[in-house]
Amino acid sequence: MSATLELAMELIRRPSVTPEDAGCQALMMERLQALDFRTEPMNFGDTQNFWARRGDAAPLFCFAGHTDVVPPGPEEDWDSPPFQPDIRDGLLYGRGAADMKGSLAAMITATEAFVSKHPDHHGSIAYLITSDEEGPATQGTVKVVETLEQRGEKMDWCLVGEPSSTSRLADVVKNGRRGSHGGRLLVKGVQGHVAYPHLARNPVHEALPALTELVAEEWDQGNEFFPPTTFQISNLHAGTGASNVIPGTLEVLFNFRFSTETTHEELERRVAEILDRHGLDYDIEWTLSGPPFLTAAGALLDAARQAVRDIMGYDTELSTSGGTSDGRFIAPTGAQVLEMGPLNATIHKVNECVGVEDLDNLSRIYERLLELLLT
């Protein structure tokens, strides 16, 4: 059993359902302290985080990730208990195997191997680890980054261990993510009896033309790195449940995934223009989960491509697809940010798993990345 596999199994055994950490970070900090890292717990609210750093010089390379996992769902649906790691047919099964305890294990063992070979490496190595990525993400990475910014501690490069691969390990590296901007729209009408519609005002009927226009709108055309911005309605709710009552209000939940071709302020303005043009009586609340970010070029991207080529023997593909990640909190500081980790085919699913061989190769890729940047 390799060191990476053994550590991944130790992490999976800890039932760290968000925002719980269940001792994962203590295990990681212990390993890092043995390498002369200064470890600093940074806990906010119910969320455990830590910052660890080896060295004081620039440039600063940071591994970022999370120890929390999503709930496993009914355990009876799993072929083996979700928090009892099991190896079958070359795959390691368990909640968090791919998202992202396997990556965390590979980071640690890669760092151990690198420091053993290069104890006097250039620059510094850091870790930013949270237990609040799968939850609201309000007390985790965003808070640690705020603290680092306040004291002028800047990352130059950051590698987030999110599961980015699709068909084979490291075939895809995420060099950016779309922004996420959500809205809660409340359209106001007048409740009444369906037999007397002239005495009521149906907000569903009034809102439908505006919603249709929002769905059909072209927000932008995207660019070389990002697909066009998309608008999706995720929930509609109106009425009392009785078929003979015209509802008094309509609630619409929606979300934009937007490119660097627009801003959340521009999206808000254009939505308001459409709603106002249709004469709706409404209130709207906006929630910005994160702006888009992009690492289009630079030393980190060059090193990541070379590391994959050196270890795996093939070229990686760049992508900005998928949901949000904690990279959205780090990129605004000016750091180059990439995401690279295991296959994402089973993340958040029953019987989540990661290839045993992939874990070892991921550790080698991370180690090679450190060599290219810090030696």
Coordinates of C-alpha atoms in Angstrom, one line a residue:
M1 CA 0.0 0.0 0.0
S2 CA 1.5 3.4 -1.1
A3 CA 1.7 6.3 1.3
T4 CA -0.8 8.2 -0.8
L5 CA -3.4 5.4 -0.7
E6 CA -2.9 4.9 3.0
L7 CA -3.4 8.5 3.8
A8 CA -6.4 8.8 1.6
M9 CA -8.0 5.9 3.5
E10 CA -7.2 7.5 6.8
L11 CA -9.0 10.7 5.7
I12 CA -12.0 8.8 4.3
R13 CA -12.5 7.0 7.7
R14 CA -13.2 10.4 9.2
P15 CA -16.9 11.2 8.6
S16 CA -16.4 14.9 7.9
V17 CA -19.8 15.8 6.5
T18 CA -19.8 19.6 6.0
P19 CA -19.1 21.6 8.0
E20 CA -17.5 18.9 10.2
D21 CA -13.8 18.2 9.8
A22 CA -13.7 15.1 12.1
G23 CA -10.0 15.3 12.7
C24 CA -8.8 15.4 9.0
Q25 CA -7.1 18.7 9.4
A26 CA -5.2 17.7 12.6
L27 CA -3.9 14.7 10.7
M28 CA -2.7 16.9 7.8
M29 CA -1.1 19.5 10.1
E30 CA 0.8 16.8 11.9
R31 CA 2.3 15.6 8.7
L32 CA 3.2 19.2 7.6
Q33 CA 4.7 20.1 11.0
A34 CA 7.1 17.2 10.5
L35 CA 8.3 19.1 7.3
D36 CA 8.9 22.3 9.2
F37 CA 5.6 23.9 8.2
R38 CA 4.2 26.6 10.5
T39 CA 0.6 25.6 10.9
E40 CA -2.1 28.1 11.9
P41 CA -5.7 27.1 12.6
M42 CA -8.1 29.8 11.4
N43 CA -11.5 28.8 12.6
F44 CA -14.6 30.9 12.0
G45 CA -18.0 30.1 13.3
D46 CA -18.6 26.3 13.0
T47 CA -15.9 26.0 10.3
Q48 CA -12.4 24.7 10.8
N49 CA -9.7 26.0 8.5
F50 CA -5.9 26.1 8.6
W51 CA -3.1 27.9 6.9
A52 CA 0.3 26.3 6.8
R53 CA 3.5 27.7 5.3
R54 CA 7.1 26.4 4.8
G55 CA 9.5 29.3 4.1
D56 CA 9.2 33.0 4.0
A57 CA 10.5 33.9 0.6
A58 CA 8.6 34.6 -2.7
P59 CA 7.3 33.1 -4.8
L60 CA 4.6 31.4 -2.8
F61 CA 2.9 28.3 -4.1
C62 CA -0.2 27.1 -2.3
F63 CA -2.2 23.9 -2.3
A64 CA -5.8 24.6 -1.5
G65 CA -8.6 22.2 -0.7
H66 CA -11.4 21.1 1.6
T67 CA -11.8 18.3 4.1
D68 CA -15.6 18.4 4.2
V69 CA -17.7 16.1 2.1
V70 CA -21.4 15.9 1.1
P71 CA -23.7 13.6 3.0
P72 CA -23.5 10.0 1.8
G73 CA -27.2 9.4 1.5
P74 CA -28.8 6.1 2.6
E75 CA -25.9 3.8 3.6
E76 CA -27.9 0.8 2.4
D77 CA -27.5 2.1 -1.2
W78 CA -23.7 1.8 -0.9
D79 CA -21.9 -1.5 -1.8
S80 CA -19.6 -0.8 1.2
P81 CA -20.0 1.7 4.1
P82 CA -19.2 5.2 2.9
F83 CA -16.8 6.0 5.6
Q84 CA -15.1 2.6 5.6
P85 CA -12.7 2.8 2.7
D86 CA -12.7 -0.3 0.5
I87 CA -10.6 -1.3 -2.4
R88 CA -12.2 -3.3 -5.2
D89 CA -10.9 -3.9 -8.7
G90 CA -8.2 -1.2 -8.5
L91 CA -10.6 1.5 -7.1
L92 CA -10.8 3.0 -3.7
Y93 CA -14.4 3.5 -2.6
G94 CA -15.7 5.9 0.1
R95 CA -17.3 9.3 0.5
G96 CA -14.7 11.9 -0.4
A97 CA -12.4 9.5 -2.3
A98 CA -12.5 11.8 -5.4
D99 CA -13.9 15.0 -3.9
M100 CA -11.4 15.6 -2.5
K101 CA -9.6 13.5 0.1
G102 CA -7.7 11.7 -2.6
S103 CA -6.3 15.0 -3.7
L104 CA -5.4 16.0 -0.2
A105 CA -3.5 12.8 0.3
A106 CA -1.6 13.3 -3.0
M107 CA -0.7 16.9 -2.0
I108 CA 0.8 15.8 1.3
T109 CA 2.8 12.9 -0.1
A110 CA 4.0 15.0 -3.0
T111 CA 5.2 17.7 -0.6
E112 CA 6.9 15.1 1.6
A113 CA 8.7 13.7 -1.4
F114 CA 9.6 17.1 -2.7
V115 CA 11.0 18.4 0.6
S116 CA 13.0 15.3 1.1
K117 CA 14.7 15.8 -2.2
H118 CA 14.8 19.6 -2.1
P119 CA 15.0 20.7 1.6
D120 CA 16.4 24.1 0.5
H121 CA 13.9 24.8 -2.3
H122 CA 13.3 28.3 -3.7
G123 CA 10.3 30.3 -2.5
S124 CA 7.6 28.9 -0.1
I125 CA 5.0 26.2 0.0
A126 CA 1.6 26.8 1.7
Y127 CA -1.7 24.9 2.4
L128 CA -5.1 26.6 2.7
I129 CA -7.6 23.9 3.9
T130 CA -11.2 24.4 4.9
S131 CA -14.2 22.4 6.0
D132 CA -16.8 24.7 4.4
E133 CA -16.5 24.2 0.7
E134 CA -19.5 21.8 0.3
G135 CA -21.7 24.0 2.4
P136 CA -22.5 27.7 2.4
A137 CA -18.8 28.6 1.9
T138 CA -19.1 31.7 4.0
Q139 CA -16.7 30.8 6.9
G140 CA -14.0 29.0 5.0
T141 CA -11.6 29.9 2.3
V142 CA -13.1 33.4 1.9
K143 CA -12.4 34.2 5.5
V144 CA -8.9 32.8 5.4
V145 CA -8.1 34.8 2.3
E146 CA -9.5 38.0 3.9
T147 CA -7.1 37.4 6.9
L148 CA -4.1 36.8 4.6
E149 CA -4.9 40.0 2.6
Q150 CA -5.2 42.0 5.8
R151 CA -1.6 41.1 6.8
G152 CA -0.2 41.3 3.3
E153 CA 0.5 37.6 2.7
K154 CA 0.1 37.0 -1.0
M155 CA 0.0 33.8 -3.0
D156 CA 1.6 33.8 -6.4
W157 CA 0.3 30.4 -7.5
C158 CA -2.5 28.2 -6.2
L159 CA -3.4 24.7 -7.1
V160 CA -6.9 23.6 -6.0
G161 CA -7.3 19.8 -5.8
E162 CA -10.9 19.7 -7.2
P163 CA -11.6 16.6 -9.3
S164 CA -11.1 18.1 -12.8
S165 CA -10.5 15.0 -14.9
T166 CA -13.1 13.4 -17.2
S167 CA -11.9 10.3 -18.9
R168 CA -8.3 9.8 -17.6
L169 CA -6.2 11.4 -14.9
A170 CA -5.3 15.0 -15.6
D171 CA -6.8 15.0 -19.1
V172 CA -8.5 18.3 -18.1
V173 CA -7.2 21.2 -16.0
K174 CA -9.6 23.9 -15.0
N175 CA -8.0 27.3 -15.6
G176 CA -11.0 29.3 -14.6
R177 CA -14.7 29.1 -13.6
R178 CA -17.8 30.9 -14.6
G179 CA -19.4 33.3 -12.1
S180 CA -22.5 32.3 -10.3
H181 CA -25.2 34.9 -9.6
G182 CA -28.6 33.9 -8.2
G183 CA -31.9 35.8 -7.7
R184 CA -35.1 35.4 -5.8
L185 CA -37.9 37.2 -7.7
L186 CA -41.2 37.8 -6.0
V187 CA -44.0 38.9 -8.4
K188 CA -47.0 40.5 -6.7
G189 CA -50.6 40.0 -7.7
V190 CA -54.0 40.0 -6.1
Q191 CA -55.4 36.7 -4.7
G192 CA -58.9 35.8 -5.5
H193 CA -61.5 33.2 -6.7
V194 CA -60.8 31.6 -10.1
A195 CA -64.4 32.1 -11.0
Y196 CA -64.0 35.9 -10.6
P197 CA -60.7 36.7 -12.3
H198 CA -61.7 40.3 -12.9
L199 CA -61.5 40.8 -9.1
A200 CA -58.0 39.3 -8.9
R201 CA -54.6 39.7 -10.6
N202 CA -52.8 36.5 -11.4
P203 CA -49.0 37.0 -11.0
V204 CA -48.2 33.8 -12.8
H205 CA -50.0 35.0 -15.9
E206 CA -48.4 38.4 -15.7
A207 CA -44.9 37.0 -15.2
L208 CA -44.9 34.4 -17.9
P209 CA -44.1 36.7 -20.9
A210 CA -41.2 38.3 -18.9
L211 CA -39.9 34.9 -17.9
T212 CA -40.1 33.7 -21.4
E213 CA -38.1 36.7 -22.6
L214 CA -35.5 36.1 -19.8
V215 CA -35.1 32.5 -20.9
A216 CA -34.7 33.4 -24.6
E217 CA -32.3 36.4 -24.0
E218 CA -28.8 36.2 -25.3
W219 CA -26.7 37.6 -22.5
D220 CA -23.4 37.4 -24.3
Q221 CA -21.6 35.1 -26.8
G222 CA -18.8 33.9 -24.5
N223 CA -15.2 34.0 -25.6
E224 CA -12.2 31.8 -26.2
F225 CA -12.3 30.4 -22.7
F226 CA -15.9 30.7 -21.6
P227 CA -19.2 29.5 -23.1
P228 CA -22.0 32.0 -23.4
T229 CA -23.6 33.2 -20.1
T230 CA -26.7 31.0 -19.2
F231 CA -29.9 31.8 -17.3
Q232 CA -31.8 29.0 -15.6
I233 CA -35.0 29.0 -13.6
S234 CA -34.6 26.5 -10.8
N235 CA -37.9 26.8 -8.9
L236 CA -41.4 28.3 -9.3
H237 CA -43.8 28.6 -6.5
A238 CA -47.3 30.1 -6.3
G239 CA -50.7 29.4 -4.8
T240 CA -52.2 27.9 -1.7
G241 CA -52.5 24.4 -3.1
A242 CA -56.2 24.9 -3.8
S243 CA -57.2 24.7 -7.5
N244 CA -59.9 27.4 -7.1
V245 CA -57.7 30.2 -5.7
I246 CA -55.8 32.6 -7.9
P247 CA -52.4 33.1 -6.2
G248 CA -51.4 36.4 -4.7
T249 CA -47.7 36.0 -5.3
L250 CA -45.2 34.1 -7.5
E251 CA -41.8 33.2 -6.3
V252 CA -39.1 32.5 -8.9
L253 CA -35.6 31.2 -8.1
F254 CA -33.1 31.5 -10.9
N255 CA -29.3 31.5 -11.5
F256 CA -26.9 32.9 -14.0
R257 CA -23.6 31.2 -14.8
F258 CA -21.7 34.0 -16.4
S259 CA -18.6 34.6 -18.4
T260 CA -16.0 37.3 -18.2
E261 CA -17.9 39.0 -21.1
T262 CA -20.3 40.5 -18.6
T263 CA -20.6 41.5 -14.9
H264 CA -23.1 40.7 -12.2
E265 CA -24.1 44.4 -12.1
E266 CA -24.8 44.3 -15.9
L267 CA -27.0 41.2 -15.5
E268 CA -29.0 42.8 -12.7
R269 CA -29.6 45.9 -14.8
R270 CA -30.7 43.9 -17.8
V271 CA -33.1 41.7 -15.8
A272 CA -34.7 44.8 -14.2
E273 CA -35.2 46.4 -17.7
I274 CA -37.1 43.3 -18.9
L275 CA -39.2 43.0 -15.8
D276 CA -40.0 46.8 -15.9
R277 CA -40.9 46.6 -19.5
H278 CA -43.6 44.1 -18.7
G279 CA -45.0 46.3 -16.0
L280 CA -44.6 43.8 -13.2
D281 CA -45.0 44.7 -9.5
Y282 CA -42.0 42.8 -8.0
D283 CA -39.2 42.6 -5.5
I284 CA -35.9 40.9 -6.2
E285 CA -33.0 39.7 -4.0
W286 CA -29.6 38.9 -5.5
T287 CA -26.9 36.6 -4.2
L288 CA -23.5 36.7 -5.8
S289 CA -21.8 33.3 -5.1
G290 CA -18.6 34.4 -7.0
P291 CA -17.4 36.2 -10.0
P292 CA -15.7 34.4 -12.9
F293 CA -12.0 34.0 -12.9
L294 CA -9.4 33.0 -15.5
T295 CA -5.8 32.0 -15.5
A296 CA -5.1 32.3 -19.2
A297 CA -1.3 32.1 -19.2
G298 CA 1.7 32.1 -16.9
A299 CA 4.2 30.1 -15.0
L300 CA 1.6 28.0 -13.2
L301 CA -0.2 26.9 -16.3
D302 CA 3.0 26.2 -18.1
A303 CA 4.3 24.0 -15.2
A304 CA 1.0 22.2 -14.9
R305 CA 1.0 21.3 -18.6
Q306 CA 4.6 20.1 -18.4
A307 CA 4.0 18.1 -15.2
V308 CA 1.1 16.2 -16.8
R309 CA 3.2 15.6 -19.9
D310 CA 6.2 14.4 -17.9
I311 CA 4.2 12.0 -15.7
M312 CA 1.3 10.9 -17.8
G313 CA 2.8 11.2 -21.3
Y314 CA -0.1 13.2 -22.8
D315 CA -1.2 16.8 -23.1
T316 CA -4.0 18.2 -20.8
E317 CA -6.9 20.2 -22.0
L318 CA -8.0 23.5 -20.5
S319 CA -11.6 24.1 -19.4
T320 CA -13.7 26.5 -17.4
S321 CA -16.8 24.3 -17.2
G322 CA -18.5 23.0 -14.2
G323 CA -19.8 24.6 -11.0
T324 CA -18.1 27.0 -8.6
S325 CA -15.0 26.3 -6.5
D326 CA -13.1 28.0 -3.8
G327 CA -10.7 29.3 -6.5
R328 CA -13.2 32.1 -6.9
F329 CA -12.1 33.5 -3.5
I330 CA -8.4 33.2 -4.3
A331 CA -8.1 34.5 -7.8
P332 CA -9.2 38.1 -7.0
T333 CA -6.0 38.5 -4.9
G334 CA -4.0 38.3 -8.1
A335 CA -2.8 34.7 -7.7
Q336 CA -2.7 32.4 -10.7
V337 CA -5.2 29.7 -9.9
L338 CA -5.7 26.2 -11.4
E339 CA -7.7 23.2 -10.5
M340 CA -6.4 19.7 -11.1
G341 CA -7.5 16.4 -9.4
P342 CA -9.0 13.0 -10.0
L343 CA -11.8 11.9 -12.3
N344 CA -15.1 13.5 -11.4
A345 CA -17.5 10.8 -12.7
T346 CA -18.6 9.6 -9.3
I347 CA -18.4 12.8 -7.1
H348 CA -21.4 13.3 -4.9
K349 CA -22.7 9.9 -6.0
V350 CA -23.3 6.6 -4.2
N351 CA -20.2 4.4 -4.4
E352 CA -17.9 7.4 -5.0
C353 CA -14.4 6.1 -5.9
V354 CA -11.0 7.0 -7.2
G355 CA -8.4 4.9 -9.0
V356 CA -5.7 3.6 -6.8
E357 CA -3.1 4.1 -9.5
D358 CA -4.5 7.5 -10.2
L359 CA -3.8 8.6 -6.6
D360 CA -0.1 7.7 -6.9
N361 CA 0.2 9.4 -10.3
L362 CA -1.6 12.5 -9.0
S363 CA 1.0 12.7 -6.2
R364 CA 3.8 12.4 -8.8
I365 CA 2.2 15.2 -10.9
Y366 CA 2.0 17.5 -7.9
E367 CA 5.6 16.7 -7.0
R368 CA 6.7 17.4 -10.5
L369 CA 4.8 20.7 -10.4
L370 CA 6.7 21.8 -7.3
E371 CA 10.0 20.9 -8.9
L372 CA 9.2 23.0 -12.0
L373 CA 8.2 26.0 -10.0
L374 CA 10.5 25.9 -6.9
T375 CA 13.8 24.5 -8.0

